Short mmCIF file of C-alpha atoms and ligand atoms in Angstrom, two decimals:
data_model
loop_
_atom_site.label_atom_id
_atom_site.label_comp_id
_atom_site.label_asym_id
_atom_site.label_seq_id
_atom_site.Cartn_x
_atom_site.Cartn_y
_atom_site.Cartn_z
CA MET A 1 40.82 84.62 117.66
CA THR A 2 43.84 83.07 115.92
CA ASP A 3 43.77 85.51 113.00
CA SER A 4 45.73 88.13 114.93
CA TYR A 5 48.50 85.52 115.21
CA GLU A 6 48.64 84.95 111.48
CA LEU A 7 52.19 84.66 110.20
CA ASP A 8 52.88 85.11 106.48
CA GLY A 9 49.32 84.04 105.71
CA VAL A 10 49.34 81.00 108.02
CA ARG A 11 47.15 80.82 111.16
CA PRO A 12 47.91 78.62 114.16
CA SER A 13 45.32 76.08 115.28
CA ARG A 14 45.44 77.54 118.83
CA VAL A 15 46.89 80.31 120.98
CA GLU A 16 48.48 79.76 124.40
CA ARG A 17 49.00 82.64 126.85
CA PRO A 18 51.15 81.43 129.72
CA GLY A 19 50.98 83.66 132.82
CA SER A 20 54.25 82.56 134.41
CA VAL A 21 57.61 81.01 133.55
CA ASP A 22 56.35 77.66 134.88
CA ASP A 23 53.30 77.95 132.62
CA LEU A 24 55.57 78.69 129.67
CA SER A 25 57.63 75.57 130.47
CA ALA A 26 54.48 73.44 130.69
CA THR A 27 53.13 74.93 127.45
CA LEU A 28 56.26 74.18 125.42
CA LYS A 29 56.60 70.73 127.03
CA LYS A 30 53.06 69.89 125.80
CA VAL A 31 53.68 71.32 122.32
CA HIS A 32 56.86 69.24 122.10
CA GLU A 33 55.21 66.05 123.38
CA ASP A 34 52.44 66.49 120.80
CA ALA A 35 55.13 66.88 118.07
CA GLN A 36 53.66 70.26 117.16
CA ALA A 37 55.38 73.53 116.18
CA ALA A 38 55.10 76.80 118.07
CA VAL A 39 55.97 80.45 117.38
CA ILE A 40 56.69 82.77 120.30
CA TRP A 41 54.85 86.11 120.20
CA GLY A 42 55.76 89.28 122.10
CA GLY A 43 54.25 92.61 121.00
CA GLY A 44 54.02 91.33 117.44
CA THR A 45 55.64 94.44 115.93
CA ARG A 46 58.42 92.54 114.25
CA MET A 47 56.78 89.28 113.35
CA HIS A 48 57.22 90.18 109.69
CA VAL A 49 60.96 89.66 110.01
CA GLY A 50 62.05 86.14 109.08
CA ASN A 51 61.61 83.42 106.48
CA SER A 52 58.21 81.77 106.32
CA VAL A 53 57.82 79.00 108.90
CA THR A 54 57.39 75.45 107.52
CA ARG A 55 55.03 74.33 110.35
CA TYR A 56 52.87 76.43 112.67
CA ASP A 57 50.38 74.87 115.10
CA VAL A 58 50.54 76.99 118.24
CA ALA A 59 51.09 80.71 118.89
CA VAL A 60 52.63 81.18 122.34
CA ASP A 61 51.90 84.75 123.44
CA VAL A 62 54.27 85.67 126.28
CA THR A 63 52.94 89.17 126.99
CA GLY A 64 51.45 87.73 130.19
CA LEU A 65 55.00 87.41 131.55
CA ASP A 66 55.24 91.14 132.29
CA ARG A 67 56.52 91.40 135.85
CA VAL A 68 59.59 93.10 137.29
CA VAL A 69 61.11 90.14 139.14
CA ASP A 70 63.93 91.93 141.00
CA TYR A 71 65.04 95.58 140.98
CA ARG A 72 68.01 96.85 143.01
CA PRO A 73 68.50 100.54 142.12
CA SER A 74 71.71 100.85 144.18
CA ASP A 75 73.24 97.84 142.36
CA LEU A 76 72.06 99.19 138.98
CA VAL A 77 70.45 95.85 138.20
CA VAL A 78 66.92 94.88 137.17
CA VAL A 79 65.50 91.45 136.35
CA VAL A 80 62.29 91.32 134.30
CA GLU A 81 60.02 88.79 132.63
CA ALA A 82 60.40 88.83 128.85
CA GLY A 83 56.85 89.90 128.07
CA ILE A 84 57.16 93.29 129.75
CA THR A 85 57.13 96.19 127.29
CA VAL A 86 60.12 98.46 126.99
CA ALA A 87 57.93 101.45 127.94
CA ALA A 88 56.61 99.77 131.11
CA LEU A 89 60.15 98.90 132.20
CA GLN A 90 61.43 102.42 131.54
CA GLU A 91 58.52 103.84 133.53
CA GLU A 92 59.41 101.65 136.51
CA LEU A 93 63.11 102.60 136.33
CA GLY A 94 62.25 106.27 135.78
CA LYS A 95 60.75 106.40 139.31
CA ASN A 96 64.39 106.18 140.52
CA ASN A 97 65.78 108.43 137.80
CA GLN A 98 67.21 105.36 136.09
CA ARG A 99 66.76 103.76 132.69
CA LEU A 100 67.78 100.89 130.43
CA ALA A 101 69.96 102.47 127.72
CA PHE A 102 67.91 100.83 124.96
CA ASP A 103 65.37 102.67 122.80
CA PRO A 104 63.77 100.51 120.08
CA PRO A 105 60.90 102.15 118.17
CA ALA A 106 57.34 101.65 119.45
CA PRO A 107 58.39 100.96 123.08
CA GLU A 108 54.76 100.84 124.22
CA LYS A 109 54.30 97.68 122.12
CA ALA A 110 57.84 96.28 121.94
CA THR A 111 58.50 93.62 124.57
CA ILE A 112 61.91 92.94 126.06
CA GLY A 113 61.89 89.35 124.79
CA GLY A 114 60.83 90.31 121.26
CA SER A 115 63.34 93.15 121.12
CA LEU A 116 66.20 90.86 122.15
CA ALA A 117 65.12 87.94 119.99
CA SER A 118 64.82 90.21 116.94
CA ASN A 119 67.94 92.23 117.80
CA ALA A 120 65.99 95.47 117.60
CA VAL A 121 68.02 98.61 117.23
CA GLY A 122 67.62 102.07 118.75
CA PRO A 123 69.65 105.31 118.39
CA LEU A 124 71.14 104.92 121.90
CA ARG A 125 73.26 102.09 120.56
CA ASN A 126 75.57 104.84 119.40
CA SER A 127 76.88 105.43 122.91
CA TYR A 128 75.79 102.35 124.96
CA GLY A 129 76.39 99.50 122.49
CA GLY A 130 73.81 96.96 121.37
CA VAL A 131 71.15 95.61 123.72
CA ARG A 132 73.18 92.41 124.08
CA ASP A 133 75.85 94.49 125.90
CA LEU A 134 73.30 95.39 128.59
CA VAL A 135 72.28 91.79 129.35
CA ILE A 136 73.97 90.16 132.34
CA GLY A 137 71.76 87.12 132.67
CA MET A 138 68.85 85.28 131.15
CA SER A 139 66.55 82.33 131.71
CA VAL A 140 65.25 80.53 128.66
CA VAL A 141 62.66 77.79 128.20
CA LEU A 142 63.91 75.33 125.61
CA ALA A 143 61.75 73.61 123.01
CA ASP A 144 61.05 70.62 125.31
CA GLY A 145 60.03 72.88 128.20
CA THR A 146 63.32 72.68 130.10
CA LEU A 147 64.15 75.91 131.95
CA THR A 148 67.80 76.96 131.57
CA LYS A 149 69.68 79.85 133.17
CA SER A 150 72.87 81.65 132.19
CA GLY A 151 74.78 84.61 133.53
CA GLY A 152 73.60 86.14 136.79
CA SER A 153 72.03 89.22 138.30
CA VAL A 154 75.20 90.95 139.38
CA VAL A 155 77.11 93.33 137.10
CA LYS A 156 80.38 91.42 137.75
CA ASN A 157 79.42 88.37 135.71
CA VAL A 158 79.72 84.72 136.61
CA ALA A 159 81.91 82.21 134.78
CA GLY A 160 80.75 79.87 132.03
CA TYR A 161 79.64 80.22 128.40
CA ASP A 162 77.54 83.33 127.84
CA MET A 163 74.56 81.35 126.54
CA ALA A 164 72.24 84.36 126.81
CA ARG A 165 73.83 85.88 123.75
CA LEU A 166 72.83 82.90 121.64
CA HIS A 167 69.18 83.85 121.98
CA ILE A 168 69.69 87.51 121.06
CA GLY A 169 68.90 87.82 117.38
CA ALA A 170 67.79 84.14 117.17
CA PHE A 171 64.13 85.06 116.57
CA GLY A 172 62.88 82.53 119.10
CA THR A 173 64.25 79.56 117.14
CA LEU A 174 66.47 78.14 119.93
CA GLY A 175 64.28 78.85 122.97
CA ALA A 176 61.74 81.20 124.54
CA ILE A 177 63.38 83.99 126.55
CA ALA A 178 61.65 83.93 129.93
CA THR A 179 63.48 86.42 132.14
CA VAL A 180 66.33 88.87 131.53
CA ALA A 181 68.75 90.59 133.96
CA PHE A 182 70.02 93.97 132.78
CA LYS A 183 72.61 96.42 133.92
CA ILE A 184 70.94 99.82 134.01
CA GLY A 185 72.11 103.41 134.52
CA PRO A 186 71.05 106.88 135.59
CA LEU A 187 68.79 109.00 133.45
CA PRO A 188 70.92 111.85 132.07
CA PRO A 189 70.20 115.09 133.99
CA ALA A 190 69.66 116.94 130.70
CA ARG A 191 69.00 115.83 127.12
CA ARG A 192 68.56 117.99 124.03
CA THR A 193 68.61 117.26 120.31
CA VAL A 194 70.03 119.46 117.58
CA ALA A 195 67.97 118.87 114.43
CA ALA A 196 69.53 120.24 111.24
CA TRP A 197 68.27 120.06 107.69
CA PHE A 198 70.33 119.94 104.54
CA ASP A 199 69.58 119.94 100.82
CA SER A 200 71.52 116.70 100.32
CA VAL A 201 72.87 113.67 102.16
CA GLU A 202 76.32 114.77 101.02
CA SER A 203 76.21 118.07 102.95
CA ALA A 204 74.63 116.32 105.95
CA ALA A 205 77.60 113.94 105.85
CA VAL A 206 80.07 116.81 106.14
CA ALA A 207 78.43 117.99 109.38
CA GLY A 208 77.85 114.47 110.66
CA MET A 209 81.44 113.32 110.21
CA ARG A 210 82.76 116.50 111.87
CA ILE A 211 80.57 115.74 114.91
CA ILE A 212 81.45 112.01 114.99
CA ASN A 213 85.17 112.89 114.80
CA GLY A 214 84.71 115.83 117.14
CA ALA A 215 85.64 116.47 120.77
CA PHE A 216 82.73 114.59 122.32
CA MET A 217 80.55 111.62 121.50
CA PRO A 218 76.92 112.53 121.01
CA GLU A 219 74.47 110.23 122.77
CA ALA A 220 72.97 109.46 119.34
CA ILE A 221 73.43 110.68 115.76
CA THR A 222 71.11 109.64 112.96
CA VAL A 223 70.48 110.89 109.42
CA ILE A 224 66.94 110.55 108.02
CA ALA A 225 66.06 111.00 104.35
CA GLY A 226 62.77 110.93 102.48
CA PRO A 227 59.47 112.82 102.45
CA ARG A 228 58.68 112.21 106.16
CA ALA A 229 62.05 113.71 107.12
CA ALA A 230 61.55 116.65 104.76
CA ALA A 231 58.04 117.30 106.09
CA HIS A 232 59.33 117.19 109.66
CA ALA A 233 62.19 119.56 108.81
CA SER A 234 59.62 121.91 107.31
CA ASP A 235 57.50 121.74 110.47
CA ILE A 236 60.47 122.49 112.71
CA ALA A 237 61.62 125.36 110.46
CA ILE A 238 58.16 126.95 110.40
CA ARG A 239 57.79 126.47 114.17
CA THR A 240 61.21 127.96 114.96
CA THR A 241 61.72 130.54 112.19
CA GLY A 242 58.16 131.12 110.88
CA ASP A 243 59.35 130.14 107.35
CA ALA A 244 59.62 126.86 105.46
CA PRO A 245 63.22 125.71 104.73
CA GLU A 246 64.87 127.64 101.88
CA ASN A 247 67.29 125.27 100.09
CA SER A 248 70.61 126.90 99.11
CA ARG A 249 70.52 125.13 95.72
CA GLY A 250 66.87 125.95 95.17
CA ASN A 251 65.90 122.28 95.43
CA ALA A 252 62.23 121.60 96.16
CA PRO A 253 61.62 121.93 99.95
CA GLY A 254 60.35 118.32 99.96
CA THR A 255 63.87 116.90 99.59
CA ALA A 256 65.42 118.17 102.83
CA VAL A 257 67.59 115.67 104.71
CA LEU A 258 67.42 115.66 108.50
CA LEU A 259 70.39 115.09 110.83
CA LEU A 260 69.52 114.46 114.48
CA VAL A 261 72.18 114.76 117.18
CA ALA A 262 71.18 113.89 120.75
CA LEU A 263 73.25 115.36 123.59
CA ALA A 264 72.84 114.11 127.14
CA ALA A 265 74.85 115.01 130.25
CA SER A 266 74.72 117.67 132.98
CA PRO A 267 72.84 120.86 131.97
CA ALA A 268 76.08 122.89 131.69
CA THR A 269 77.78 120.25 129.54
CA VAL A 270 74.74 119.89 127.30
CA GLU A 271 74.66 123.68 126.88
CA ARG A 272 78.27 123.68 125.72
CA GLN A 273 77.73 120.67 123.43
CA VAL A 274 74.66 122.36 121.90
CA ASN A 275 76.76 125.45 121.13
CA ASP A 276 79.53 123.35 119.57
CA THR A 277 77.05 121.29 117.54
CA THR A 278 75.05 124.25 116.21
CA SER A 279 78.23 126.05 115.18
CA THR A 280 79.34 122.89 113.35
CA MET A 281 75.96 122.75 111.58
CA GLY A 282 76.22 126.42 110.63
CA GLY A 283 79.74 125.89 109.33
CA ALA A 284 78.70 122.84 107.31
CA MET A 285 76.08 124.51 105.09
CA ALA A 286 73.00 123.39 106.98
CA ASP A 287 69.91 125.08 105.54
CA GLY A 288 68.70 125.46 109.08
CA PHE A 289 68.74 123.93 112.54
CA ALA A 290 66.85 123.98 115.80
CA VAL A 291 67.47 122.79 119.34
CA LEU A 292 64.72 120.45 120.53
CA ASP A 293 63.67 119.06 123.88
CA GLY A 294 60.57 117.46 125.42
CA ASP A 295 57.84 116.31 123.00
CA GLN A 296 59.47 117.94 119.98
CA GLN A 297 62.59 115.92 120.67
CA GLU A 298 60.59 112.67 120.99
CA ALA A 299 58.62 113.48 117.81
CA ALA A 300 61.84 113.93 115.85
CA TRP A 301 63.35 110.64 117.07
CA ALA A 302 60.10 108.78 116.33
CA LEU A 303 61.11 109.23 112.68
CA ALA A 304 63.84 106.65 113.32
CA GLY A 305 61.22 103.90 113.26
CA GLU A 306 59.51 102.11 110.40
CA PRO A 307 56.91 104.30 108.64
CA ASP A 308 53.21 103.80 109.34
CA PRO A 309 51.43 102.52 107.21
CA SER A 310 53.90 99.68 106.82
CA PRO A 311 56.12 99.87 103.73
CA ALA A 312 56.20 97.22 101.01
CA LEU A 313 59.90 96.62 101.47
CA THR A 314 62.33 97.18 104.34
CA VAL A 315 65.99 96.29 104.20
CA ARG A 316 68.54 96.53 106.96
CA SER A 317 72.26 96.81 106.39
CA THR A 318 75.13 96.86 108.82
CA LEU A 319 78.37 98.34 107.60
CA LYS A 320 81.39 100.39 108.59
CA PRO A 321 80.04 103.65 110.14
CA ALA A 322 82.27 105.67 107.81
CA SER A 323 80.39 104.20 104.80
CA ALA A 324 76.90 104.75 106.21
CA PHE A 325 76.35 108.23 104.77
CA ASP A 326 77.41 107.10 101.29
CA LEU A 327 74.98 104.19 101.41
CA VAL A 328 72.13 106.49 102.51
CA ASP A 329 73.02 108.76 99.58
CA THR A 330 73.09 105.88 97.09
CA LEU A 331 69.78 104.43 98.29
CA ALA A 332 68.16 107.88 98.30
CA GLY A 333 69.36 108.41 94.75
CA ALA A 334 68.19 104.99 93.53
CA VAL A 335 64.45 105.66 93.56
CA GLY A 336 61.97 108.51 93.17
CA PRO A 337 62.14 110.91 96.13
CA ASN A 338 58.70 110.07 97.45
CA ASP A 339 58.95 106.33 97.77
CA ILE A 340 61.59 105.87 100.38
CA HIS A 341 62.26 106.53 104.07
CA ILE A 342 65.88 105.96 105.09
CA VAL A 343 67.19 105.87 108.66
CA GLY A 344 70.99 105.93 108.92
CA HIS A 345 72.45 105.34 112.38
CA VAL A 346 75.76 106.75 111.15
CA GLY A 347 77.51 106.47 114.52
CA PHE A 348 77.38 102.64 114.55
CA GLY A 349 76.74 101.75 110.91
CA THR A 350 73.15 100.47 110.71
CA VAL A 351 71.01 101.71 107.83
CA GLU A 352 67.32 100.80 107.51
CA ALA A 353 65.52 101.69 104.27
CA HIS A 354 61.75 101.45 103.80
CA TRP A 355 60.11 101.60 100.36
CA THR A 356 56.52 102.38 99.53
CA ALA A 357 56.05 100.56 96.23
CA ASP A 358 53.73 98.22 94.35
CA ALA A 359 54.54 94.53 94.76
CA ALA A 360 55.63 94.16 91.12
CA SER A 361 58.56 96.54 91.53
CA VAL A 362 59.81 95.04 94.80
CA PRO A 363 62.09 92.32 93.28
CA GLY A 364 63.92 95.03 91.29
CA LEU A 365 64.23 97.22 94.39
CA ILE A 366 65.65 94.29 96.35
CA GLU A 367 68.34 93.72 93.73
CA SER A 368 69.32 97.39 93.47
CA ALA A 369 69.41 97.68 97.27
CA ARG A 370 71.44 94.46 97.58
CA THR A 371 73.96 95.83 95.04
CA ALA A 372 74.19 99.19 96.82
CA VAL A 373 74.77 97.52 100.20
CA THR A 374 77.27 95.01 98.85
CA ASP A 375 79.19 97.78 97.04
CA ALA A 376 79.30 99.68 100.34
CA GLY A 377 80.82 96.60 102.00
CA GLY A 378 77.74 95.96 104.14
CA ALA A 379 75.71 92.95 105.26
CA PHE A 380 72.23 92.86 103.74
CA SER A 381 68.96 91.52 105.12
CA ILE A 382 65.32 91.93 104.18
CA GLU A 383 63.13 92.86 107.12
CA ARG A 384 59.83 93.21 105.29
CA CYS A 385 58.68 92.21 101.78
CA PRO A 386 55.56 90.82 100.10
CA VAL A 387 54.94 87.32 101.54
CA GLY A 388 54.68 85.91 98.04
CA LEU A 389 58.37 86.62 97.45
CA LYS A 390 59.60 84.78 100.55
CA PRO A 391 59.67 81.21 99.14
CA GLY A 392 62.29 82.38 96.61
CA LEU A 393 64.38 84.32 99.11
CA ASP A 394 66.42 83.85 102.27
CA VAL A 395 65.62 87.17 103.97
CA PHE A 396 68.74 86.94 106.13
CA GLY A 397 70.98 87.06 103.05
CA LYS A 398 74.23 85.18 102.64
CA ILE A 399 75.56 83.91 105.98
CA GLY A 400 78.39 81.76 104.59
CA ALA A 401 80.48 79.40 106.71
CA PRO A 402 78.77 80.10 110.07
CA LEU A 403 75.56 78.60 108.67
CA GLU A 404 76.78 75.04 109.29
CA ILE A 405 77.50 75.84 112.95
CA MET A 406 74.07 77.46 113.23
CA ARG A 407 72.44 74.31 111.82
CA ARG A 408 74.24 72.18 114.37
CA MET A 409 73.18 74.50 117.17
CA LYS A 410 69.53 74.23 116.10
CA GLN A 411 70.00 70.46 116.01
CA GLN A 412 71.36 70.62 119.56
CA PHE A 413 68.76 72.96 121.04
CA ASP A 414 65.66 71.97 119.07
CA PRO A 415 66.25 68.67 117.22
CA ASP A 416 62.51 68.15 116.52
CA GLY A 417 62.00 71.64 115.06
CA THR A 418 59.41 72.65 117.66
CA LEU A 419 60.26 76.39 117.62
CA SER A 420 59.60 78.44 114.48
CA PRO A 421 60.87 75.77 112.04
CA GLY A 422 62.25 77.26 108.80
CA ARG A 423 62.14 80.85 110.05
CA PHE A 424 65.82 81.58 110.53
CA ALA A 425 68.75 82.03 108.15
CA GLY A 426 69.22 79.11 105.80
CA ARG A 427 65.63 78.16 106.63
CA ILE A 428 66.85 76.70 109.89
C1 FAD B 1 55.55 101.62 113.91
C2 FAD B 1 56.72 100.74 114.30
C3 FAD B 1 57.96 100.99 113.77
C4 FAD B 1 59.05 100.16 114.08
N1 FAD B 1 60.26 100.43 113.52
C5 FAD B 1 61.29 99.61 113.79
C6 FAD B 1 62.57 99.86 113.23
O1 FAD B 1 62.73 100.77 112.45
N2 FAD B 1 63.60 99.03 113.57
C7 FAD B 1 63.45 98.01 114.48
O2 FAD B 1 64.42 97.32 114.78
N3 FAD B 1 62.25 97.74 115.04
C8 FAD B 1 61.18 98.53 114.70
N4 FAD B 1 59.96 98.29 115.25
C9 FAD B 1 59.77 97.12 116.06
C10 FAD B 1 60.02 97.30 117.49
O3 FAD B 1 60.60 98.40 117.90
C11 FAD B 1 60.94 96.23 117.93
O4 FAD B 1 61.57 95.61 117.06
C12 FAD B 1 60.42 95.36 118.94
O5 FAD B 1 61.47 95.40 119.71
C13 FAD B 1 60.01 93.99 118.71
O6 FAD B 1 59.39 93.54 119.90
P1 FAD B 1 58.06 92.74 119.88
O7 FAD B 1 57.76 92.37 121.28
O8 FAD B 1 57.02 93.42 119.12
O9 FAD B 1 58.55 91.43 119.10
P2 FAD B 1 57.70 90.43 118.26
O10 FAD B 1 57.37 91.02 116.96
O11 FAD B 1 56.58 89.87 119.06
O12 FAD B 1 58.78 89.26 118.06
C14 FAD B 1 59.93 89.48 117.29
C15 FAD B 1 60.64 88.13 117.13
O13 FAD B 1 61.07 87.67 118.38
C16 FAD B 1 60.48 86.40 118.72
N5 FAD B 1 60.13 86.48 120.14
C17 FAD B 1 59.23 87.32 120.72
N6 FAD B 1 59.25 87.17 122.06
C18 FAD B 1 60.18 86.21 122.33
C19 FAD B 1 60.69 85.58 123.53
N7 FAD B 1 60.23 85.90 124.74
N8 FAD B 1 61.63 84.62 123.41
C20 FAD B 1 62.13 84.26 122.18
N9 FAD B 1 61.69 84.80 121.02
C21 FAD B 1 60.74 85.76 121.10
C22 FAD B 1 59.29 86.24 117.81
O14 FAD B 1 59.02 84.88 117.53
C23 FAD B 1 59.76 87.01 116.57
O15 FAD B 1 60.53 86.18 115.76
C24 FAD B 1 58.86 99.08 114.96
C25 FAD B 1 57.61 98.83 115.51
C26 FAD B 1 56.54 99.64 115.18
C27 FAD B 1 55.18 99.35 115.77
#
């Protein structure tokens, strides 16, 4: 029963599944009183991110906290429990033609709490900002079971320190997110995606930068490189033209690079933006392009997630958007064409690279990726790697001066190391 809560090879001695915020408080209060250590679990899709915990007695699965607590469509506000999945929330909001402008991969498994705690990223960040910009309030259960609240459930926010933000990206090391209040918005009346394929990242960059610097901001723009992208480009080409992509430089079809541009607005505006975007693609030496909607559109954007089966190594880098294409190009060039899947959110400068490789070659890949990211002026972190490498690494990379403040915050919020001890940067 505990094996599905194994973390880096360590199993907890028991699993707790609180069904309410009060239960969650009582659970953590007991764990704390017993001087034990707990790890908070949401959908479990990103539990591989983090340093190995130093103690692990109890898995606290919060997926039972999955209710919509308050939803006021006319105020554009929704308050949910943290264990609700992103997909379930979107379904509820969709009944009123509304949505949360946040689209992490695997929404049917990803919980709101886990997505916030692990600072998950989705393509919509390009036009709506990070998920932290959509949060207007939060309640958190601290390590000793105390329930705290910050912010509110009105879009015009209340005074006081914005404590909610502390827990976003903290991987459950300062507290368990219990409820979250979000500002939401209308579903766009129309949404289409222009998918274009190129024979190199370089030529995709020409088109991409013209669109980013163009007359309108696409809802999302992402470049995807690697065999999955090439195979998908081939599928689209065959479906729309009857022929596989012909590369202008005669490169093997398997090396096509995909550029996805999502356009969302009124039908007339989307029509005009589609025309502008396809003419840009044509002018920028695209080997081909197609306009997607419905399932085809969703299938293309699903490529923005981590490959399945899980890769041996995943690194994430955040850098200046203008440098994102170059980094994708460097990473793509650093290894054989078939071993890598790269997702470049070029509009906001987040690049995720996933390697399929044997464990022995991973340390070398980490170093070449770290060099490429550092040379591109980016911040580097390891999201997934063989567990055996973790004792010798800090997967969050170099934090520098802020680390001391982070240590003091942990000391303040969780002095006894009840929550995921050793998991965060600097093994906090
Ligand atoms: C096939 C696949 C591909 C994916 N690709 C990507 C990708 O490319 N990029 C990406 O960013 N994500 C990716 N994801 C992960 C997924 O989209 C999100 O990251 C997801 O948001 C994580 O939510 P979760 O509920 O699964 O979190 P979990 O994995 O359960 O938890 C993540 C972290 O948050 C902590 N936590 C969980 N709940 C709480 C809480 N209530 N309070 C405090 N801490 C908490 C956990 O302790 C853990 O440290 C992928 C998932 C799948 C299945």
